[in-house]
Coordinates of C-alpha atoms in Angstrom, one line a residue:
M1 CA 0.0 0.0 0.0
T2 CA 1.2 3.6 -0.7
A3 CA 2.7 5.2 2.3
I4 CA 0.3 7.7 3.9
P5 CA 1.9 11.2 4.6
S6 CA 2.0 12.3 8.2
F7 CA 1.3 16.0 9.0
T8 CA 2.4 17.4 12.4
G9 CA 2.8 20.8 13.9
D10 CA 1.2 24.2 13.4
A11 CA 0.3 25.7 10.1
N12 CA 1.3 29.3 9.5
P13 CA -1.2 32.0 10.8
Y14 CA -3.7 33.0 8.2
G15 CA -2.1 35.8 6.1
G16 CA -5.0 36.7 3.8
G17 CA -6.1 35.4 0.4
D18 CA -7.1 31.9 -0.3
P19 CA -7.2 30.1 3.1
Y20 CA -6.7 26.8 1.4
A21 CA -3.5 27.9 -0.3
D22 CA -1.2 26.3 2.3
Y23 CA -3.6 23.5 3.3
R24 CA -1.7 20.1 3.6
T25 CA -3.4 17.1 2.1
A26 CA -2.6 14.0 0.0
D27 CA -4.3 11.3 -2.2
F28 CA -5.2 8.6 0.3
P29 CA -5.6 5.1 -1.1
F30 CA -8.9 4.4 0.8
T31 CA -11.0 7.3 -0.5
Q32 CA -12.3 5.0 -3.3
Y33 CA -14.7 3.6 -0.7
A34 CA -17.9 5.3 0.4
D35 CA -18.0 7.6 3.4
L36 CA -19.9 5.6 6.1
A37 CA -20.2 8.9 8.1
D38 CA -22.2 10.6 5.3
R39 CA -25.2 12.5 6.6
R40 CA -27.2 11.3 3.6
L41 CA -26.9 7.7 4.9
G42 CA -28.2 8.8 8.3
A43 CA -24.9 9.4 10.2
G44 CA -24.8 11.8 13.1
V45 CA -22.7 13.1 16.0
I46 CA -24.8 12.0 18.9
A47 CA -22.8 13.4 21.8
A48 CA -19.6 15.2 22.8
N49 CA -18.2 16.1 26.2
D50 CA -17.5 19.7 25.1
E51 CA -18.4 21.9 22.2
F52 CA -17.8 25.3 23.7
F53 CA -16.5 27.1 20.6
A54 CA -18.0 25.1 17.7
Q55 CA -20.7 22.5 17.4
R56 CA -20.0 18.8 17.1
E57 CA -22.5 18.5 14.2
N58 CA -20.0 20.4 11.9
L59 CA -17.8 17.3 11.8
L60 CA -20.1 15.6 9.3
V61 CA -21.1 18.5 7.0
P62 CA -20.5 17.2 3.5
E63 CA -18.9 20.3 2.1
R64 CA -15.4 21.3 2.9
A65 CA -14.9 23.6 5.9
E66 CA -15.0 27.4 5.2
F67 CA -13.1 30.2 6.9
D68 CA -14.3 33.7 7.6
P69 CA -11.5 35.7 9.4
E70 CA -14.1 38.3 10.5
H71 CA -16.6 35.9 12.0
F72 CA -16.6 36.3 15.8
G73 CA -19.3 35.6 18.4
H74 CA -19.7 36.3 22.1
K75 CA -17.5 33.2 22.9
G76 CA -14.8 34.1 20.5
K77 CA -13.7 33.1 16.9
I78 CA -16.4 31.0 15.2
M79 CA -15.0 28.0 13.4
D80 CA -16.5 25.7 10.9
G81 CA -15.8 22.5 12.9
W82 CA -16.0 21.0 16.4
E83 CA -13.9 22.9 18.9
T84 CA -13.6 22.5 22.6
R85 CA -12.3 24.9 25.3
R86 CA -8.7 24.9 26.5
R87 CA -8.1 22.3 29.2
R88 CA -6.4 23.3 32.4
G89 CA -4.6 21.5 35.2
A90 CA -5.7 20.9 38.7
S91 CA -3.8 23.8 40.4
A92 CA -1.4 26.7 40.0
E93 CA 1.4 24.3 40.7
H94 CA 0.2 22.0 37.9
P95 CA -1.6 24.2 35.4
W96 CA -1.2 21.8 32.5
P97 CA -3.6 19.0 31.5
T98 CA -2.6 15.5 32.3
A99 CA -1.5 13.0 29.7
E100 CA -4.9 11.2 30.1
D101 CA -7.0 14.4 29.6
H102 CA -8.9 14.4 26.3
D103 CA -12.2 15.4 24.6
W104 CA -14.5 13.0 22.8
A105 CA -17.4 12.8 20.4
L106 CA -19.6 9.9 19.6
V107 CA -20.4 9.3 15.9
R108 CA -23.2 7.0 14.6
L109 CA -22.3 5.7 11.2
G110 CA -24.9 6.2 8.5
A111 CA -24.5 2.5 7.5
P112 CA -22.6 -0.2 9.5
G113 CA -19.6 -1.6 7.8
V114 CA -15.9 -2.4 7.6
I115 CA -13.7 0.7 7.9
R116 CA -10.8 1.0 5.5
G117 CA -9.6 4.5 6.3
I118 CA -10.3 7.6 8.3
V119 CA -9.5 11.3 7.6
V120 CA -9.4 13.7 10.6
D121 CA -9.4 17.1 8.9
T122 CA -8.1 20.1 10.8
A123 CA -8.7 22.7 8.0
H124 CA -8.3 26.2 9.4
F125 CA -7.4 25.0 12.8
R126 CA -3.8 26.3 12.5
G127 CA -2.8 26.8 16.2
N128 CA -5.8 25.4 17.9
Y129 CA -5.9 21.8 16.6
P130 CA -5.5 18.8 18.9
Q131 CA -1.9 17.6 19.7
A132 CA -3.0 14.1 18.9
V133 CA -6.1 12.1 18.0
S134 CA -7.4 8.5 18.4
V135 CA -10.4 6.7 17.1
E136 CA -12.3 3.7 18.5
G137 CA -15.1 1.7 17.1
T138 CA -17.9 -0.5 18.4
C139 CA -20.8 -2.5 17.1
V140 CA -24.1 -2.0 18.9
E141 CA -27.3 -2.8 17.1
G142 CA -30.4 -0.7 17.2
S143 CA -30.4 3.0 18.3
P144 CA -28.4 3.2 21.5
A145 CA -28.4 6.4 23.5
P146 CA -25.0 8.0 24.3
E147 CA -25.1 6.8 27.9
E148 CA -25.6 3.2 26.7
L149 CA -22.5 3.5 24.4
L150 CA -20.5 4.9 27.3
G151 CA -21.5 2.0 29.6
D152 CA -18.9 -0.4 31.0
D153 CA -20.3 -3.3 29.1
V154 CA -19.6 -1.8 25.6
K155 CA -16.4 -3.1 24.0
W156 CA -14.4 -0.5 22.0
T157 CA -11.8 -1.5 19.4
T158 CA -8.9 0.8 18.6
L159 CA -8.9 1.8 14.9
V160 CA -6.5 4.7 15.1
P161 CA -4.1 4.7 18.1
R162 CA -3.2 8.0 19.7
T163 CA -1.2 9.7 17.0
A164 CA 0.2 13.3 16.6
V165 CA -1.5 15.3 13.9
G166 CA -1.0 18.6 12.2
G167 CA -3.0 21.8 12.0
H168 CA -4.7 22.9 8.8
A169 CA -4.3 19.4 7.3
A170 CA -6.1 16.3 6.1
N171 CA -4.7 13.7 8.5
G172 CA -5.3 10.3 7.0
F173 CA -5.2 6.9 8.7
A174 CA -5.5 3.4 7.0
V175 CA -7.5 1.0 9.1
A176 CA -6.9 -2.8 9.0
V177 CA -9.5 -4.2 11.3
E178 CA -11.8 -6.8 9.7
Q179 CA -14.9 -6.1 11.9
R180 CA -18.3 -4.5 11.4
F181 CA -18.8 -1.2 13.2
T182 CA -21.8 0.9 13.9
H183 CA -20.4 3.7 16.1
L184 CA -17.1 5.6 16.6
R185 CA -15.6 7.5 19.5
V186 CA -13.3 10.3 18.2
N187 CA -10.8 11.5 20.8
Q188 CA -8.7 14.6 20.7
H189 CA -5.8 14.9 23.1
P190 CA -6.0 17.1 25.1
D191 CA -8.4 19.5 23.4
G192 CA -8.7 21.7 20.3
G193 CA -10.6 21.6 17.1
I194 CA -11.4 19.2 14.2
A195 CA -13.1 20.6 11.1
R196 CA -14.4 17.4 9.4
L197 CA -14.4 13.6 9.9
R198 CA -14.6 11.2 7.0
V199 CA -14.9 7.4 7.5
Y200 CA -14.3 5.4 4.3
G201 CA -15.3 1.7 4.1
E202 CA -17.6 -1.0 2.9
V203 CA -21.3 -1.2 4.0
V204 CA -22.2 -4.6 5.6
P205 CA -26.0 -4.7 5.9
D206 CA -28.0 -6.9 8.3
P207 CA -29.2 -9.9 6.3
A208 CA -32.2 -10.3 8.5
W209 CA -33.4 -6.8 7.7
L210 CA -33.0 -7.3 4.0
A211 CA -35.0 -10.6 4.2
V212 CA -37.9 -8.8 5.9
L213 CA -37.9 -6.1 3.2
G214 CA -38.3 -8.8 0.5
A215 CA -37.8 -6.7 -2.7
F216 CA -35.4 -3.8 -2.3
D217 CA -32.7 -1.9 -4.2
V218 CA -29.9 -4.4 -4.5
V219 CA -27.3 -1.8 -5.6
A220 CA -28.1 0.9 -3.0
L221 CA -25.2 1.9 -0.9
E222 CA -27.1 1.6 2.3
N223 CA -28.0 -2.0 1.4
G224 CA -24.4 -3.0 0.7
G225 CA -24.0 -2.0 -3.0
Q226 CA -20.7 -0.5 -4.1
V227 CA -19.1 1.3 -7.0
E228 CA -16.1 -0.8 -8.2
D229 CA -15.0 1.5 -11.0
A230 CA -16.1 4.2 -13.4
S231 CA -14.8 5.6 -16.7
D232 CA -14.9 9.2 -15.5
R233 CA -15.2 11.1 -12.2
F234 CA -14.4 14.5 -13.4
Y235 CA -17.3 16.5 -12.0
S236 CA -18.7 14.3 -9.3
P237 CA -18.2 10.8 -7.8
A238 CA -19.9 7.8 -9.3
T239 CA -21.0 6.7 -5.7
N240 CA -23.6 9.5 -5.8
T241 CA -25.7 7.3 -8.1
I242 CA -26.4 4.8 -5.3
Q243 CA -26.9 7.3 -2.4
P244 CA -30.3 7.4 -0.6
G245 CA -33.1 9.5 -1.9
R246 CA -33.4 11.6 -5.1
S247 CA -30.8 14.0 -6.1
R248 CA -31.4 17.6 -4.9
K249 CA -29.0 19.5 -7.1
M250 CA -26.8 18.9 -10.1
D251 CA -23.6 17.9 -8.3
D252 CA -25.5 15.3 -6.2
G253 CA -25.4 12.9 -9.2
W254 CA -22.7 11.6 -11.6
E255 CA -21.5 13.9 -14.4
T256 CA -18.6 13.2 -16.8
R257 CA -16.5 15.6 -18.8
R258 CA -17.5 16.2 -22.5
R259 CA -16.2 13.5 -24.7
R260 CA -14.4 14.4 -28.0
D261 CA -14.1 10.8 -29.3
Q262 CA -16.4 8.0 -30.3
G263 CA -16.4 6.2 -26.9
N264 CA -18.9 6.2 -24.0
D265 CA -18.8 6.4 -20.2
W266 CA -19.8 3.8 -17.7
I267 CA -20.0 2.7 -14.0
R268 CA -19.5 -0.8 -12.7
Y269 CA -21.2 -1.9 -9.5
R270 CA -21.0 -4.8 -7.1
L271 CA -24.4 -5.7 -5.7
A272 CA -25.2 -6.4 -2.1
A273 CA -25.0 -10.1 -3.0
Q274 CA -26.2 -12.4 -5.8
A275 CA -29.7 -11.2 -6.6
Q276 CA -32.7 -11.5 -8.9
I277 CA -33.3 -8.1 -10.5
R278 CA -36.9 -7.5 -11.6
A279 CA -37.1 -3.7 -12.3
L280 CA -34.8 -0.7 -12.5
E281 CA -34.8 3.1 -12.5
I282 CA -32.5 5.5 -14.1
D283 CA -32.9 9.0 -12.8
T284 CA -31.5 12.2 -14.5
A285 CA -32.8 14.6 -11.9
Y286 CA -31.3 18.1 -12.1
L287 CA -29.2 17.1 -15.2
K288 CA -31.0 19.2 -17.7
G289 CA -28.5 20.2 -20.5
N290 CA -26.0 17.6 -19.5
S291 CA -27.9 14.4 -19.0
A292 CA -26.8 11.2 -20.8
G293 CA -28.4 10.8 -24.2
W294 CA -28.9 7.1 -24.0
A295 CA -28.2 4.4 -21.4
S296 CA -28.0 0.6 -21.2
V297 CA -27.7 -1.7 -18.2
S298 CA -26.0 -5.1 -18.0
V299 CA -25.4 -7.7 -15.3
R300 CA -23.0 -10.6 -14.8
D301 CA -23.0 -13.4 -12.3
G302 CA -19.6 -13.8 -10.5
E303 CA -16.2 -12.2 -11.1
D304 CA -15.6 -14.1 -14.3
G305 CA -19.2 -14.2 -15.6
Q306 CA -20.2 -12.8 -19.0
W307 CA -22.0 -9.5 -19.2
R308 CA -25.7 -9.8 -20.3
E309 CA -27.7 -6.8 -21.3
I310 CA -30.9 -6.4 -19.4
L311 CA -31.8 -3.0 -20.7
P312 CA -30.9 -2.2 -24.3
R313 CA -29.6 1.2 -25.3
T314 CA -32.6 3.5 -24.4
R315 CA -33.2 7.2 -24.9
L316 CA -33.1 9.2 -21.7
Q317 CA -34.9 12.5 -21.1
P318 CA -33.3 15.4 -19.0
D319 CA -34.4 15.8 -15.4
T320 CA -36.6 12.7 -15.5
N321 CA -36.9 9.4 -13.6
H322 CA -37.2 6.5 -16.0
R323 CA -38.7 3.2 -14.9
F324 CA -38.4 -0.2 -16.5
V325 CA -39.9 -3.6 -15.7
L326 CA -37.8 -6.5 -16.9
P327 CA -39.6 -9.2 -19.0
E328 CA -38.0 -11.8 -16.7
P329 CA -35.7 -11.7 -13.6
A330 CA -32.0 -11.2 -14.2
V331 CA -29.6 -13.0 -11.8
G332 CA -26.3 -11.4 -11.1
T333 CA -23.7 -10.2 -8.6
H334 CA -22.5 -7.2 -10.6
A335 CA -24.1 -4.5 -12.7
R336 CA -22.9 -2.0 -15.2
V337 CA -24.6 1.1 -16.6
D338 CA -23.3 2.6 -19.9
I339 CA -24.2 6.1 -20.9
F340 CA -23.9 7.4 -24.5
P341 CA -21.9 9.3 -25.3
D342 CA -21.3 11.2 -22.0
G343 CA -23.1 13.4 -19.6
G344 CA -24.6 11.9 -16.4
I345 CA -27.3 10.3 -14.4
S346 CA -28.2 11.1 -10.8
R347 CA -29.4 7.7 -9.6
L348 CA -29.5 4.0 -10.6
R349 CA -31.9 1.7 -8.8
L350 CA -32.0 -2.1 -9.3
F351 CA -35.1 -3.6 -7.6
G352 CA -35.1 -7.3 -6.7
S353 CA -34.3 -9.8 -3.9
L354 CA -31.3 -11.9 -2.9
T355 CA -31.1 -15.5 -4.2
Q356 CA -30.7 -18.3 -1.7
E357 CA -26.9 -18.3 -2.5
G358 CA -26.7 -14.6 -2.1
T359 CA -28.4 -14.7 1.3
A360 CA -26.1 -17.5 2.5
R361 CA -23.0 -15.6 1.5
L362 CA -24.1 -12.3 3.0
T363 CA -25.1 -14.0 6.2
A364 CA -21.8 -15.8 6.5
R365 CA -19.8 -12.5 6.0
H366 CA -22.1 -10.7 8.5
Q367 CA -21.3 -13.3 11.1
E368 CA -17.5 -13.4 10.3
L369 CA -17.4 -9.6 10.9
G370 CA -19.0 -9.8 14.3
G371 CA -22.5 -8.8 13.2

């Protein structure tokens, strides 16, 4: 795996102009995965021990952190992130915080899954970022309250050990723990501010829940679907096409650059498990002058299976949800949407149910990961 850069120390004080001009970041190898802490999936910051200067909910805002040098409130500088007050020691003789002192926030993942990497982003926290961070994970089904998660009977697994971080930087950490997690505890030592938290991984759904649903969207991110590859991600990520709900604006879908050749663009997906697909939707919501002209959908069964077209090349309309009922169920583990020649779609929905084999494999993986 590519070595992950480590950023430590203060950034320079803001000197005017573009506040991101001296921002420290890198291309992390795990960002190909979906963000399990995405608000669109239902993620939330359910508790924090301190949020004196800036609210904990800012951690999961999907847009990058913004900085306004003139924005002050009655508590001080208003930051676009989660910021706690400065910790103090017990007495004048010992005014410094102890090595154990730290602040924490509890994060409910939008979809349970295996975590491949975490980014603790300290954008604009130049001299007020934490000295170090650590992250722990646990798997607690249902909707536990904060006090339940903090109980002595809950087992937490270290995902990121206590590690020094840098200010005004994207601090990335690869995670190699093959377990299914539902909640995280983010710790900053001893105090300070974090702008954003991103948690990249693979969704691992509950097979019992999918069985109760019967027919469902077998490619949806929240149900365990995943984008494996795409021909183009110039304007927006292909993962947008399997996010919950309808697109609410143009960049909430998938849009490619303009082609100047005779090719076409495509996305390849892995389904939740082997499934029978009975109907599908291709939505071009908010893509009005840049929607795909035509689209086709194919499936294959297994990594080495042959692609079979289940929807022939079909004309698409701008800003429209297109629905198709298949003449007969199509069995597969992977799907591919091809758009012609370029442009974009906002959502792809593949409605069906898991086969007996698909259910067995998903159940086995769920159990192996501690679900």
